[in-house]
GROMACS .gro file of C-alpha atoms in nm:
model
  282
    1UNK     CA    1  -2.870  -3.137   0.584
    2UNK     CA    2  -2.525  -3.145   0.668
    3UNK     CA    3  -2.286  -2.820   0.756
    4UNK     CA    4  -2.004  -2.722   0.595
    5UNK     CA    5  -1.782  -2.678   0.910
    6UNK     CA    6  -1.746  -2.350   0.992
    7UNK     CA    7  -1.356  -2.185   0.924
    8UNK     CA    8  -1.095  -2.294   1.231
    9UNK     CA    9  -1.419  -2.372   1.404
   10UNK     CA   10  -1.378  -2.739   1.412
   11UNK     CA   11  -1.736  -2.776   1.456
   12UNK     CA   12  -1.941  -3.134   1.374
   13UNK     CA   13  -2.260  -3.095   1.187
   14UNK     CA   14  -2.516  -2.879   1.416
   15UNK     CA   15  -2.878  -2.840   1.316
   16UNK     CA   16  -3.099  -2.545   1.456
   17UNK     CA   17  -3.490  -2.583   1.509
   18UNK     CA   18  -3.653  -2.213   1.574
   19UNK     CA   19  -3.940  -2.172   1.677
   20UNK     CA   20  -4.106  -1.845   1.728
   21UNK     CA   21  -4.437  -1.737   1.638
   22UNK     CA   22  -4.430  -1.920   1.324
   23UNK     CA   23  -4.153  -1.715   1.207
   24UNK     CA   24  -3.935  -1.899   0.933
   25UNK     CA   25  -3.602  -1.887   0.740
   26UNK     CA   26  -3.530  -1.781   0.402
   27UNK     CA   27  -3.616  -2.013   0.127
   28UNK     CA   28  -3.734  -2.235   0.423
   29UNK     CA   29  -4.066  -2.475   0.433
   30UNK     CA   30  -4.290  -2.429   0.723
   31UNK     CA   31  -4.584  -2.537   0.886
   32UNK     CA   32  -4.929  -2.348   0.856
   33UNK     CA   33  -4.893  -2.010   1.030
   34UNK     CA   34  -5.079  -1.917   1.307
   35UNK     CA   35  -5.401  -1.690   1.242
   36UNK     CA   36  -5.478  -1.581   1.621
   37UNK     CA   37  -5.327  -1.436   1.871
   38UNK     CA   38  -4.959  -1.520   1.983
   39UNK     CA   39  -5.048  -1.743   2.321
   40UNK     CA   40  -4.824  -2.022   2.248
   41UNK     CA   41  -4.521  -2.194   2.077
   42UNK     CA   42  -4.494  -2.095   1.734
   43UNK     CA   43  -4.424  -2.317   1.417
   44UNK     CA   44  -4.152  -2.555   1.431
   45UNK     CA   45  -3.878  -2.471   1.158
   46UNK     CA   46  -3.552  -2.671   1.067
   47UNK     CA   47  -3.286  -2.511   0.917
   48UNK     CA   48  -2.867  -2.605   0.865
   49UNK     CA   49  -2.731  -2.384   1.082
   50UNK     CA   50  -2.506  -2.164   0.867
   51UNK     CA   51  -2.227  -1.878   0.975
   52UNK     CA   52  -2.504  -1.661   0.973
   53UNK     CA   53  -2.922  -1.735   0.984
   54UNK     CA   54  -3.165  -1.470   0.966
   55UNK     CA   55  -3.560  -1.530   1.070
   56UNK     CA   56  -3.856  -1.384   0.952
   57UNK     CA   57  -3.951  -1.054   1.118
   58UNK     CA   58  -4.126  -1.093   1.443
   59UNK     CA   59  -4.397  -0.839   1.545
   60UNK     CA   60  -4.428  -0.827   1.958
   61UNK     CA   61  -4.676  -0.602   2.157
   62UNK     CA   62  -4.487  -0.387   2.451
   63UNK     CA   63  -4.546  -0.575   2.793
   64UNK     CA   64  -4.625  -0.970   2.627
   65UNK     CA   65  -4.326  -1.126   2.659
   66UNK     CA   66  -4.253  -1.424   2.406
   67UNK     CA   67  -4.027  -1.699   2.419
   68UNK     CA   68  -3.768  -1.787   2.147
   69UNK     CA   69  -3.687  -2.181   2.129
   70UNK     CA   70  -3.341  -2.254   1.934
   71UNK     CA   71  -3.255  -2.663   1.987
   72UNK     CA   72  -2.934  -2.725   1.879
   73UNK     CA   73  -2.921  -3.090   1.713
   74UNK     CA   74  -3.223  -3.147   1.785
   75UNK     CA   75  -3.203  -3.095   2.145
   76UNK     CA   76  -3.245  -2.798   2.440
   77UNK     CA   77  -2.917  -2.600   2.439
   78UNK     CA   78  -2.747  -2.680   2.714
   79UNK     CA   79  -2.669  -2.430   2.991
   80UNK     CA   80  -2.415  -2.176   2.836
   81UNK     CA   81  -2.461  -2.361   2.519
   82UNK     CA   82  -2.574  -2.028   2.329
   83UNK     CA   83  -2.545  -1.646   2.408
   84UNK     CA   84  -2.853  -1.430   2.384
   85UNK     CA   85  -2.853  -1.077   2.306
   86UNK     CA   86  -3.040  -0.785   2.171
   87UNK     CA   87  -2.916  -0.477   1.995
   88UNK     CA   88  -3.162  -0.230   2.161
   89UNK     CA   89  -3.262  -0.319   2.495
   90UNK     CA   90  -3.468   0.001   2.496
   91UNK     CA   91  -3.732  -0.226   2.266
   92UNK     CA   92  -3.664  -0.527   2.430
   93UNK     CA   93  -3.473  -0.741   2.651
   94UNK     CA   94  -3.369  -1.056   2.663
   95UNK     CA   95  -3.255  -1.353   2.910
   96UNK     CA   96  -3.028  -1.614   2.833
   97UNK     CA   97  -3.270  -1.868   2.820
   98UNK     CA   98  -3.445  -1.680   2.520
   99UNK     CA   99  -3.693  -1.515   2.696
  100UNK     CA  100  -3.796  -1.150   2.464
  101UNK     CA  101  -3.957  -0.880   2.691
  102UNK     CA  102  -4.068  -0.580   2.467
  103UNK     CA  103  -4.025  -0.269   2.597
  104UNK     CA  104  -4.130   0.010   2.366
  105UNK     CA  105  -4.204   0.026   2.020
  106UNK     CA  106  -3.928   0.002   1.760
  107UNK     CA  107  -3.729  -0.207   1.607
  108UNK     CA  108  -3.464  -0.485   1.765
  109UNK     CA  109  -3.283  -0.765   1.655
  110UNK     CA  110  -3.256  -1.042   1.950
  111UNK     CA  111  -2.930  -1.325   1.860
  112UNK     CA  112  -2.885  -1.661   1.929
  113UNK     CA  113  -2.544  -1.727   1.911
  114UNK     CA  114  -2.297  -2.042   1.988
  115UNK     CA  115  -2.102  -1.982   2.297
  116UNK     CA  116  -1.827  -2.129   2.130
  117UNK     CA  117  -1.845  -1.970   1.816
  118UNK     CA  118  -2.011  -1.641   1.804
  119UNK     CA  119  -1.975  -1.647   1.394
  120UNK     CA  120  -2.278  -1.909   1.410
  121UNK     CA  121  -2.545  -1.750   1.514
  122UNK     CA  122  -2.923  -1.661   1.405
  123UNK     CA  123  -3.084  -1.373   1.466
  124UNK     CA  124  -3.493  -1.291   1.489
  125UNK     CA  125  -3.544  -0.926   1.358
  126UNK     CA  126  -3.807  -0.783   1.587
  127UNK     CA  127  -4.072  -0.532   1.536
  128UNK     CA  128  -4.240  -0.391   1.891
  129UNK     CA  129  -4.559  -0.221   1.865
  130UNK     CA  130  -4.663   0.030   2.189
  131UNK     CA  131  -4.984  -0.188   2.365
  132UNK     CA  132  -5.358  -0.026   2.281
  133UNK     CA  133  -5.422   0.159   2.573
  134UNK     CA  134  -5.655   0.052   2.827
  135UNK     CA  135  -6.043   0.208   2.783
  136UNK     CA  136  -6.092   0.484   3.023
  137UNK     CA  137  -6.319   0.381   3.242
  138UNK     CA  138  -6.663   0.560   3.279
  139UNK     CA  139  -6.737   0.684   3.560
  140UNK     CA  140  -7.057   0.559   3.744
  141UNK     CA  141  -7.223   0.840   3.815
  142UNK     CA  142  -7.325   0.933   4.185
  143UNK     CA  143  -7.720   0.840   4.199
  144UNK     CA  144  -7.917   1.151   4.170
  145UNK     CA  145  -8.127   1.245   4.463
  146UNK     CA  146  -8.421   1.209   4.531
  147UNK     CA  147  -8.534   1.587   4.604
  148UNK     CA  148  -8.875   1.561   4.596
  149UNK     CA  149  -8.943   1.257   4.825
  150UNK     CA  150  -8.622   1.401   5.033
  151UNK     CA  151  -8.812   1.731   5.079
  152UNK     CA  152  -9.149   1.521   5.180
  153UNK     CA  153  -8.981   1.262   5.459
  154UNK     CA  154  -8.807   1.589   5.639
  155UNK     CA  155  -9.141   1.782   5.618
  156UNK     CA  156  -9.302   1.486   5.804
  157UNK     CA  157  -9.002   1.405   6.048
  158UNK     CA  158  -8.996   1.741   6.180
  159UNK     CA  159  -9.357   1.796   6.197
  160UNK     CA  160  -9.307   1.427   6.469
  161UNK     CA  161  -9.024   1.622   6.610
  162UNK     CA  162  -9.235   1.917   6.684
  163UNK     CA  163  -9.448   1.753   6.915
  164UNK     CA  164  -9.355   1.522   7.277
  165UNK     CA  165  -9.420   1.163   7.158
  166UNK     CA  166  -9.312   0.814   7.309
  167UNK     CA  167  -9.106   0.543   7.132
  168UNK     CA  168  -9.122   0.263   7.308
  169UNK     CA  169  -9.103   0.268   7.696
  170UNK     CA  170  -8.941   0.619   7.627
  171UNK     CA  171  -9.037   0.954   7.601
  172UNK     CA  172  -8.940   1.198   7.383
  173UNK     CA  173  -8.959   1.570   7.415
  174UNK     CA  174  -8.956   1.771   7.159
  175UNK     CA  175  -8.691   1.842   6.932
  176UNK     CA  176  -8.550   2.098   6.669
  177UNK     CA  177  -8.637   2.038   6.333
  178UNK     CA  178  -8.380   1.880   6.120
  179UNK     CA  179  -8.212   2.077   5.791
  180UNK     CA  180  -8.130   1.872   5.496
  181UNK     CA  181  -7.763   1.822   5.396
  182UNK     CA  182  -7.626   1.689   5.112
  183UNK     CA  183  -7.355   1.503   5.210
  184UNK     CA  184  -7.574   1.299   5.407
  185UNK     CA  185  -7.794   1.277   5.150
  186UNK     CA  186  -7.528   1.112   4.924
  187UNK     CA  187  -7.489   0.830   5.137
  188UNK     CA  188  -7.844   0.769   5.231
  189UNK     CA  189  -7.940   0.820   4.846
  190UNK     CA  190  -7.621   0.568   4.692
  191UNK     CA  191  -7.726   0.287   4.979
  192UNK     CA  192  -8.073   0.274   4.871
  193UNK     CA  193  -8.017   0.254   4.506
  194UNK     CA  194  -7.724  -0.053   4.621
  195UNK     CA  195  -8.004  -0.212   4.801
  196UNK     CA  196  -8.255  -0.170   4.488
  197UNK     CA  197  -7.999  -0.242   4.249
  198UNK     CA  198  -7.844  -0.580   4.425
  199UNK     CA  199  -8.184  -0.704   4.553
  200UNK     CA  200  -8.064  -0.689   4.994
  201UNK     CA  201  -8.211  -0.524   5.251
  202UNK     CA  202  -7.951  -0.433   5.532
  203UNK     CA  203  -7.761  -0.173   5.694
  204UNK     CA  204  -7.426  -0.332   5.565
  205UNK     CA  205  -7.374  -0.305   5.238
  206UNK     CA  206  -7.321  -0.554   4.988
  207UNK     CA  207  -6.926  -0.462   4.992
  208UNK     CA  208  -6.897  -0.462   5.352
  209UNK     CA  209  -6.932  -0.122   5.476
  210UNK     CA  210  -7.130  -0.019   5.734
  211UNK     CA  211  -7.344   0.324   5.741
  212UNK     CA  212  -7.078   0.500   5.957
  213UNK     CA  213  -6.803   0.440   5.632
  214UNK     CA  214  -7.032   0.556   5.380
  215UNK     CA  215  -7.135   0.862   5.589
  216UNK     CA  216  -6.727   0.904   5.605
  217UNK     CA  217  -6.683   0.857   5.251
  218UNK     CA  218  -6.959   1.091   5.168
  219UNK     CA  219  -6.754   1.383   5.301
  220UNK     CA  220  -6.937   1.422   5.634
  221UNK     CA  221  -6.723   1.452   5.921
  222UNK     CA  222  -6.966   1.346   6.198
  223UNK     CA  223  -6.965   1.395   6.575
  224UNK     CA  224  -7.323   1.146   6.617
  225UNK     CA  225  -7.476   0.952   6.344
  226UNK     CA  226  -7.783   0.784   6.286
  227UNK     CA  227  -7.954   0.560   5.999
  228UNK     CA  228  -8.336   0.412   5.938
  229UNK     CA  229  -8.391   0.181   5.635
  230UNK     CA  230  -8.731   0.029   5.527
  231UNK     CA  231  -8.875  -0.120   5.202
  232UNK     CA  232  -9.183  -0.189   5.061
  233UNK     CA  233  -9.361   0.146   5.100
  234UNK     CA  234  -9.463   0.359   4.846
  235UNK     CA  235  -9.462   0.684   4.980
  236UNK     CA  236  -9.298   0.944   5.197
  237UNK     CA  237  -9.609   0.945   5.441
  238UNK     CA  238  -9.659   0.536   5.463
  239UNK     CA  239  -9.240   0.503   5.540
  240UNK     CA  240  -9.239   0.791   5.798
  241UNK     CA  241  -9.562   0.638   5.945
  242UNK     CA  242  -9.414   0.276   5.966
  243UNK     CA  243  -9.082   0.412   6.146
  244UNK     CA  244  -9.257   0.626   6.412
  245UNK     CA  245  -9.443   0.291   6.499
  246UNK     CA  246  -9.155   0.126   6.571
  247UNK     CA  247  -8.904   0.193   6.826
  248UNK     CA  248  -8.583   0.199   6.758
  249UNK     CA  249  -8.654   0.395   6.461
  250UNK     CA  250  -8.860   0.593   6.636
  251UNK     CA  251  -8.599   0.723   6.852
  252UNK     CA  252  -8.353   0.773   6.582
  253UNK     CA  253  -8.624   1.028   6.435
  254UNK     CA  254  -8.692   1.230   6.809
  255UNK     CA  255  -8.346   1.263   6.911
  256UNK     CA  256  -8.218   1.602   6.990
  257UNK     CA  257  -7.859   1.450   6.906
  258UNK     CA  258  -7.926   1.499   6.539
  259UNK     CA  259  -7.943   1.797   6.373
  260UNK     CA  260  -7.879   1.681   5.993
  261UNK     CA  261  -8.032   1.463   5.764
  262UNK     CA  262  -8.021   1.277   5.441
  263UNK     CA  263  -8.301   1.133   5.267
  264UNK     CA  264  -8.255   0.839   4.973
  265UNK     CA  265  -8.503   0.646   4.770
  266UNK     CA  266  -8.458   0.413   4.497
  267UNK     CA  267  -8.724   0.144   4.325
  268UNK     CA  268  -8.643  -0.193   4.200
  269UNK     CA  269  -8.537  -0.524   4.364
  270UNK     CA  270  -8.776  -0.719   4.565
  271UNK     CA  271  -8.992  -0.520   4.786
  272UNK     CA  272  -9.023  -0.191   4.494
  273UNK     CA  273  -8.929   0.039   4.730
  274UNK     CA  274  -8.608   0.122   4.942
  275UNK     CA  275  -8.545   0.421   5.196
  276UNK     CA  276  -8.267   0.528   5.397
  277UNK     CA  277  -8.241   0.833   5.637
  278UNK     CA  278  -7.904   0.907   5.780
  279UNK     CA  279  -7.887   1.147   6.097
  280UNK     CA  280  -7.604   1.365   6.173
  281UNK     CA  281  -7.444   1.598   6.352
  282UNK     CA  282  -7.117   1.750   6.290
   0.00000   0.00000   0.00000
């Protein structure tokens, strides 16, 4: 339609399309409104752009920031073409390309105007609601040791400690028996319930970190560390048995070095069965 020119504006017949989240004008025809989520342009609306236009209310969520689209006859503004501006930017903020950030919830009113003419002008009333807060996150909680089979594999590691043995090509005299400790015991206990869990057999852990860093991050400030893994047996006697038999293992379990441990067990994955022992001395 055309416009009446505005008074000592001189101005030729403008038209304004809005579009903004399928907000219209008064006494306006639109296109279907949108039924989701605002994650897109909005309907298209035409209007005659009059001394003053006024949109439909606009509801925004603090932190999504929405863009407002004014053409003017039928085309993109050009630059300095129209002033943007907000009357609270407390609620929200906005650039001069049309760009709304809310802020806070409340209410705002964000204006197109024409640079040369600030008595034509349309404004989107804006309503900003606070964002739902994030879900708390639950807290895994720290597997729970395993006391029993913990109290079993130190009975039967310090009864090998108690005697001279050889691992290897080396002997081993014997050593003082070992004390639980349950910072040790966290680590050995949360790598074998990772290694049931995720279905892997190693000393690294699925996340990178070797026994040393979860030893750390269990709390226990080490001077000498140790760790034995195995899977597949089923008890505290057939585990011990299978790491005195080999060497390396072996050696871990006579050293004199260590004077801590911690015992973990977990079942699932693969093999049924996963055990850790982490040595330590502090």
């Amino acid at each position: 339609m055309p416009l009446t020119p505005l008074r000592g504006a001189g101005l030729t017949a403008l038209i304004l399309t809005l579009s903004a989240c399928g907000a219209g004008l008064p006494g306006t025809p639109t296109t279907s409104p949108s039924t989701g989520p605002s994650t897109g342009p909005g309907n298209t609306i035409s209007d005659t752009l009059a001394p003053q236009g006024v949109a439909s209310p606009v509801t925004l969520t603090a932190g999504q920031p929405q863009q407002l689209t004014v053409t003017v006859g039928g085309r993109a503004p050009t630059p300095g073409q129209l002033v943007w501006t907000t009357t609270n930017a407390a609620v929200a903020t906005v650039t001069q390309t049309g760009l709304v950030t809310p802020v806070s919830s409340g209410n705002a009113t964000v204006r197109a105007a024409l640079s040369s003419n600030a008595s034509a002008f349309i404004d989107f009333p804006l309503v900003v609601r606070a964002a739902a807060p994030a879900p708390t996150p639950v807290p895994t909680p720290a597997p729970a040791p395993a006391t029993g089979f913990a109290q079993q594999v130190l009975d039967l590691v310090n009864a090998a400690r108690a005697q001279a043995r050889t691992c290897g090509a080396t002997a081993y005299a014997a050593a003082p028996a070992l004390t639980l400790n349950a910072q040790l015991g966290q680590a050995a206990q949360g790598h074998a319930a990772d290694m049931a869990a995720q279905n892997y057999f190693s000393h690294t852990s699925k996340d990178g970190r070797t026994a040393a860093q979860r030893i750390a991050a269990a709390g226990y400030a080490y001077r000498t560390w140790g760790e034995n893994i195995a899977a597949g047996q089923a008890t505290a006697a057939q585990v011990v048995d299978g790491w005195l038999k080999s060497e390396g293992h072996c050696r871990n379990i006579m050293s004199a070095n260590f004077r801590e441990l911690g015992v973990g067990y977990a079942q699932g994955g693969s093999y049924g069965h996963y055990w850790v022992q982490d040595f330590g001395t502090r």
